[in-house]
Amino acid sequence: MHIEQPHGDDALGDWRHVHNAVIPVQPLSLAEVRERAGRNHLDLARAGGVLVGSTTVRPPKDGVATVIARVLPAHRRRGYGTELYAHALRRAHALGATAVETCVLASNEDGLRFARAHRFTEIDRYVLPGSTIPWVDLRRE
C-alpha cells in the first residue's frame, strides 16, 4: 500500500470520495476538503494504484490529537486500516500528541469494532445538529 498527501483538486477529490463513502450522512464539498487540508494532515492510500482509504490527523490540542483512518467498504478486512492507523498514529506522535482520539459514526459497526480492537475506549456520544445518527468519540492513552 502507498500512502501520500493529496496535492491538487484531483487528489483532494479522491480524499473527498473516501470521506463521503464512509460518512454519507456528512458529505463534504471540495471547498470544505480544501479548508480541512489547510488545518489538518490528510493522506490517501492506494494499493496497486487503486484508491482504498484515507486518513485525517488533527494536530494535538492540549496533547490530544484526533486520528481517523477510513477504508472503503470493498477494501476492508485486508489490513489497510491497520496500516493507515499506524501511519496516522506516527504522524500524531511526531506532532507531539501524548494521547489520541478518534470519532466514528455509531452506525459504522466496522469502524467501532476496529477502534475498540486498537484499544480505544468510548468517552462520548452526541448527535450533530440536523442529524439523527450519533457520533462516538473514543480515546486511547
PDB file of C-alpha atoms in Angstrom:
ATOM      1  CA  MET A   1       0.000   0.000   0.000  1.00  0.00           C
ATOM      2  CA  HIS A   2       1.203   3.501  -0.838  1.00  0.00           C
ATOM      3  CA  ILE A   3       0.226   6.450   1.419  1.00  0.00           C
ATOM      4  CA  GLU A   4       0.680  10.057   0.319  1.00  0.00           C
ATOM      5  CA  GLN A   5      -0.631  13.551   0.953  1.00  0.00           C
ATOM      6  CA  PRO A   6      -3.202  14.691  -1.612  1.00  0.00           C
ATOM      7  CA  HIS A   7      -1.976  17.587  -3.748  1.00  0.00           C
ATOM      8  CA  GLY A   8      -4.300  19.288  -6.196  1.00  0.00           C
ATOM      9  CA  ASP A   9      -8.022  19.069  -6.709  1.00  0.00           C
ATOM     10  CA  ASP A  10      -7.989  15.583  -8.265  1.00  0.00           C
ATOM     11  CA  ALA A  11      -6.273  14.052  -5.226  1.00  0.00           C
ATOM     12  CA  LEU A  12      -8.386  16.101  -2.803  1.00  0.00           C
ATOM     13  CA  GLY A  13     -11.397  14.822  -4.757  1.00  0.00           C
ATOM     14  CA  ASP A  14     -10.207  11.261  -4.086  1.00  0.00           C
ATOM     15  CA  TRP A  15      -9.909  12.049  -0.364  1.00  0.00           C
ATOM     16  CA  ARG A  16     -13.417  13.538  -0.511  1.00  0.00           C
ATOM     17  CA  HIS A  17     -14.716  10.399  -2.212  1.00  0.00           C
ATOM     18  CA  VAL A  18     -13.428   8.179   0.612  1.00  0.00           C
ATOM     19  CA  HIS A  19     -14.796  10.509   3.290  1.00  0.00           C
ATOM     20  CA  ASN A  20     -18.220  10.745   1.690  1.00  0.00           C
ATOM     21  CA  ALA A  21     -18.428   6.984   1.072  1.00  0.00           C
ATOM     22  CA  VAL A  22     -17.576   6.170   4.695  1.00  0.00           C
ATOM     23  CA  ILE A  23     -19.522   9.081   6.218  1.00  0.00           C
ATOM     24  CA  PRO A  24     -22.504   9.520   3.891  1.00  0.00           C
ATOM     25  CA  VAL A  25     -24.523  11.447   6.489  1.00  0.00           C
ATOM     26  CA  GLN A  26     -21.975  14.285   6.500  1.00  0.00           C
ATOM     27  CA  PRO A  27     -20.777  14.708   2.902  1.00  0.00           C
ATOM     28  CA  LEU A  28     -18.108  17.315   2.228  1.00  0.00           C
ATOM     29  CA  SER A  29     -17.705  19.585  -0.772  1.00  0.00           C
ATOM     30  CA  LEU A  30     -14.339  20.035  -2.446  1.00  0.00           C
ATOM     31  CA  ALA A  31     -14.114  23.518  -0.892  1.00  0.00           C
ATOM     32  CA  GLU A  32     -14.614  22.012   2.574  1.00  0.00           C
ATOM     33  CA  VAL A  33     -11.911  19.435   1.886  1.00  0.00           C
ATOM     34  CA  ARG A  34      -9.513  22.187   0.787  1.00  0.00           C
ATOM     35  CA  GLU A  35     -10.217  24.002   4.063  1.00  0.00           C
ATOM     36  CA  ARG A  36      -9.572  20.836   6.097  1.00  0.00           C
ATOM     37  CA  ALA A  37      -6.318  20.249   4.232  1.00  0.00           C
ATOM     38  CA  GLY A  38      -5.186  23.656   5.442  1.00  0.00           C
ATOM     39  CA  ARG A  39      -5.595  22.808   9.128  1.00  0.00           C
ATOM     40  CA  ASN A  40      -5.248  19.005   9.295  1.00  0.00           C
ATOM     41  CA  HIS A  41      -2.898  16.389   7.859  1.00  0.00           C
ATOM     42  CA  LEU A  42      -4.727  14.429   5.153  1.00  0.00           C
ATOM     43  CA  ASP A  43      -3.412  11.326   3.404  1.00  0.00           C
ATOM     44  CA  LEU A  44      -4.638   8.963   0.697  1.00  0.00           C
ATOM     45  CA  ALA A  45      -3.926   5.255   0.450  1.00  0.00           C
ATOM     46  CA  ARG A  46      -3.718   3.227  -2.752  1.00  0.00           C
ATOM     47  CA  ALA A  47      -2.995  -0.439  -3.267  1.00  0.00           C
ATOM     48  CA  GLY A  48      -1.866  -1.400  -6.728  1.00  0.00           C
ATOM     49  CA  GLY A  49      -2.926   2.055  -7.898  1.00  0.00           C
ATOM     50  CA  VAL A  50      -6.479   1.563  -6.577  1.00  0.00           C
ATOM     51  CA  LEU A  51      -7.858   4.014  -4.007  1.00  0.00           C
ATOM     52  CA  VAL A  52      -8.541   2.096  -0.756  1.00  0.00           C
ATOM     53  CA  GLY A  53      -8.693   4.673   2.028  1.00  0.00           C
ATOM     54  CA  SER A  54      -7.649   7.898   3.674  1.00  0.00           C
ATOM     55  CA  THR A  55      -6.549   9.389   6.967  1.00  0.00           C
ATOM     56  CA  THR A  56      -7.025  12.603   8.865  1.00  0.00           C
ATOM     57  CA  VAL A  57      -4.794  13.739  11.705  1.00  0.00           C
ATOM     58  CA  ARG A  58      -5.970  16.788  13.593  1.00  0.00           C
ATOM     59  CA  PRO A  59      -2.924  18.337  15.293  1.00  0.00           C
ATOM     60  CA  PRO A  60      -2.736  17.972  19.068  1.00  0.00           C
ATOM     61  CA  LYS A  61      -4.607  20.325  21.342  1.00  0.00           C
ATOM     62  CA  ASP A  62      -3.547  20.015  24.981  1.00  0.00           C
ATOM     63  CA  GLY A  63      -1.548  16.943  23.913  1.00  0.00           C
ATOM     64  CA  VAL A  64      -4.519  15.143  22.311  1.00  0.00           C
ATOM     65  CA  ALA A  65      -4.597  14.562  18.532  1.00  0.00           C
ATOM     66  CA  THR A  66      -7.531  13.149  16.598  1.00  0.00           C
ATOM     67  CA  VAL A  67      -6.606  10.283  14.281  1.00  0.00           C
ATOM     68  CA  ILE A  68      -9.108   8.965  11.745  1.00  0.00           C
ATOM     69  CA  ALA A  69      -8.481   6.059   9.354  1.00  0.00           C
ATOM     70  CA  ARG A  70     -11.112   5.343   6.694  1.00  0.00           C
ATOM     71  CA  VAL A  71     -11.179   2.331   4.398  1.00  0.00           C
ATOM     72  CA  LEU A  72     -13.654   1.973   1.551  1.00  0.00           C
ATOM     73  CA  PRO A  73     -16.060  -0.894   2.303  1.00  0.00           C
ATOM     74  CA  ALA A  74     -14.888  -3.006  -0.666  1.00  0.00           C
ATOM     75  CA  HIS A  75     -11.323  -3.000   0.705  1.00  0.00           C
ATOM     76  CA  ARG A  76     -11.926  -3.749   4.380  1.00  0.00           C
ATOM     77  CA  ARG A  77     -10.505  -6.693   6.324  1.00  0.00           C
ATOM     78  CA  ARG A  78      -7.234  -6.743   4.344  1.00  0.00           C
ATOM     79  CA  GLY A  79      -5.024  -4.876   6.816  1.00  0.00           C
ATOM     80  CA  TYR A  80      -5.298  -1.471   5.144  1.00  0.00           C
ATOM     81  CA  GLY A  81      -6.982   0.098   8.168  1.00  0.00           C
ATOM     82  CA  THR A  82      -4.223  -1.120  10.460  1.00  0.00           C
ATOM     83  CA  GLU A  83      -1.555   0.318   8.146  1.00  0.00           C
ATOM     84  CA  LEU A  84      -3.411   3.615   7.806  1.00  0.00           C
ATOM     85  CA  TYR A  85      -3.956   3.847  11.542  1.00  0.00           C
ATOM     86  CA  ALA A  86      -0.260   3.137  12.279  1.00  0.00           C
ATOM     87  CA  HIS A  87       0.774   5.784   9.732  1.00  0.00           C
ATOM     88  CA  ALA A  88      -1.588   8.379  11.219  1.00  0.00           C
ATOM     89  CA  LEU A  89      -0.539   7.496  14.763  1.00  0.00           C
ATOM     90  CA  ARG A  90       3.128   8.063  13.876  1.00  0.00           C
ATOM     91  CA  ARG A  91       2.216  11.466  12.441  1.00  0.00           C
ATOM     92  CA  ALA A  92       0.203  12.388  15.555  1.00  0.00           C
ATOM     93  CA  HIS A  93       3.099  11.459  17.837  1.00  0.00           C
ATOM     94  CA  ALA A  94       5.560  13.369  15.630  1.00  0.00           C
ATOM     95  CA  LEU A  95       3.328  16.422  16.125  1.00  0.00           C
ATOM     96  CA  GLY A  96       3.622  15.999  19.892  1.00  0.00           C
ATOM     97  CA  ALA A  97       0.495  14.025  20.783  1.00  0.00           C
ATOM     98  CA  THR A  98       0.551  12.276  24.155  1.00  0.00           C
ATOM     99  CA  ALA A  99      -2.920  10.774  23.623  1.00  0.00           C
ATOM    100  CA  VAL A 100      -5.122  10.170  20.593  1.00  0.00           C
ATOM    101  CA  GLU A 101      -8.825  10.239  19.976  1.00  0.00           C
ATOM    102  CA  THR A 102     -10.948   9.132  17.088  1.00  0.00           C
ATOM    103  CA  CYS A 103     -14.575   9.614  16.116  1.00  0.00           C
ATOM    104  CA  VAL A 104     -16.819   7.074  14.435  1.00  0.00           C
ATOM    105  CA  LEU A 105     -20.449   7.151  13.373  1.00  0.00           C
ATOM    106  CA  ALA A 106     -22.427   4.876  15.689  1.00  0.00           C
ATOM    107  CA  SER A 107     -23.882   3.182  12.598  1.00  0.00           C
ATOM    108  CA  ASN A 108     -20.372   2.242  11.367  1.00  0.00           C
ATOM    109  CA  GLU A 109     -20.046  -1.097  13.149  1.00  0.00           C
ATOM    110  CA  ASP A 110     -16.806  -1.955  11.307  1.00  0.00           C
ATOM    111  CA  GLY A 111     -15.253   1.340  12.409  1.00  0.00           C
ATOM    112  CA  LEU A 112     -16.295   0.898  16.042  1.00  0.00           C
ATOM    113  CA  ARG A 113     -15.011  -2.672  16.084  1.00  0.00           C
ATOM    114  CA  PHE A 114     -11.711  -1.502  14.576  1.00  0.00           C
ATOM    115  CA  ALA A 115     -11.311   1.309  17.145  1.00  0.00           C
ATOM    116  CA  ARG A 116     -12.037  -0.984  20.071  1.00  0.00           C
ATOM    117  CA  ALA A 117      -9.633  -3.617  18.720  1.00  0.00           C
ATOM    118  CA  HIS A 118      -6.950  -0.899  18.729  1.00  0.00           C
ATOM    119  CA  ARG A 119      -7.555  -0.146  22.427  1.00  0.00           C
ATOM    120  CA  PHE A 120      -9.793   2.896  22.032  1.00  0.00           C
ATOM    121  CA  THR A 121     -12.426   3.401  24.731  1.00  0.00           C
ATOM    122  CA  GLU A 122     -15.646   5.337  24.267  1.00  0.00           C
ATOM    123  CA  ILE A 123     -15.648   8.718  26.007  1.00  0.00           C
ATOM    124  CA  ASP A 124     -18.663  10.500  24.478  1.00  0.00           C
ATOM    125  CA  ARG A 125     -21.708  10.132  22.227  1.00  0.00           C
ATOM    126  CA  TYR A 126     -23.529  13.034  20.592  1.00  0.00           C
ATOM    127  CA  VAL A 127     -25.772  13.937  17.667  1.00  0.00           C
ATOM    128  CA  LEU A 128     -24.796  16.873  15.469  1.00  0.00           C
ATOM    129  CA  PRO A 129     -27.481  19.428  14.600  1.00  0.00           C
ATOM    130  CA  GLY A 130     -29.560  18.262  11.657  1.00  0.00           C
ATOM    131  CA  SER A 131     -28.512  14.618  12.065  1.00  0.00           C
ATOM    132  CA  THR A 132     -30.095  11.599  13.683  1.00  0.00           C
ATOM    133  CA  ILE A 133     -27.097   9.253  13.839  1.00  0.00           C
ATOM    134  CA  PRO A 134     -24.851   9.664  16.883  1.00  0.00           C
ATOM    135  CA  TRP A 135     -21.098  10.122  16.709  1.00  0.00           C
ATOM    136  CA  VAL A 136     -18.906   8.178  19.118  1.00  0.00           C
ATOM    137  CA  ASP A 137     -15.708   9.760  20.420  1.00  0.00           C
ATOM    138  CA  LEU A 138     -13.097   7.266  21.615  1.00  0.00           C
ATOM    139  CA  ARG A 139      -9.718   7.807  23.270  1.00  0.00           C
ATOM    140  CA  ARG A 140      -6.509   5.847  23.566  1.00  0.00           C
ATOM    141  CA  GLU A 141      -3.933   6.993  26.130  1.00  0.00           C
TER     142      GLU A 141
END
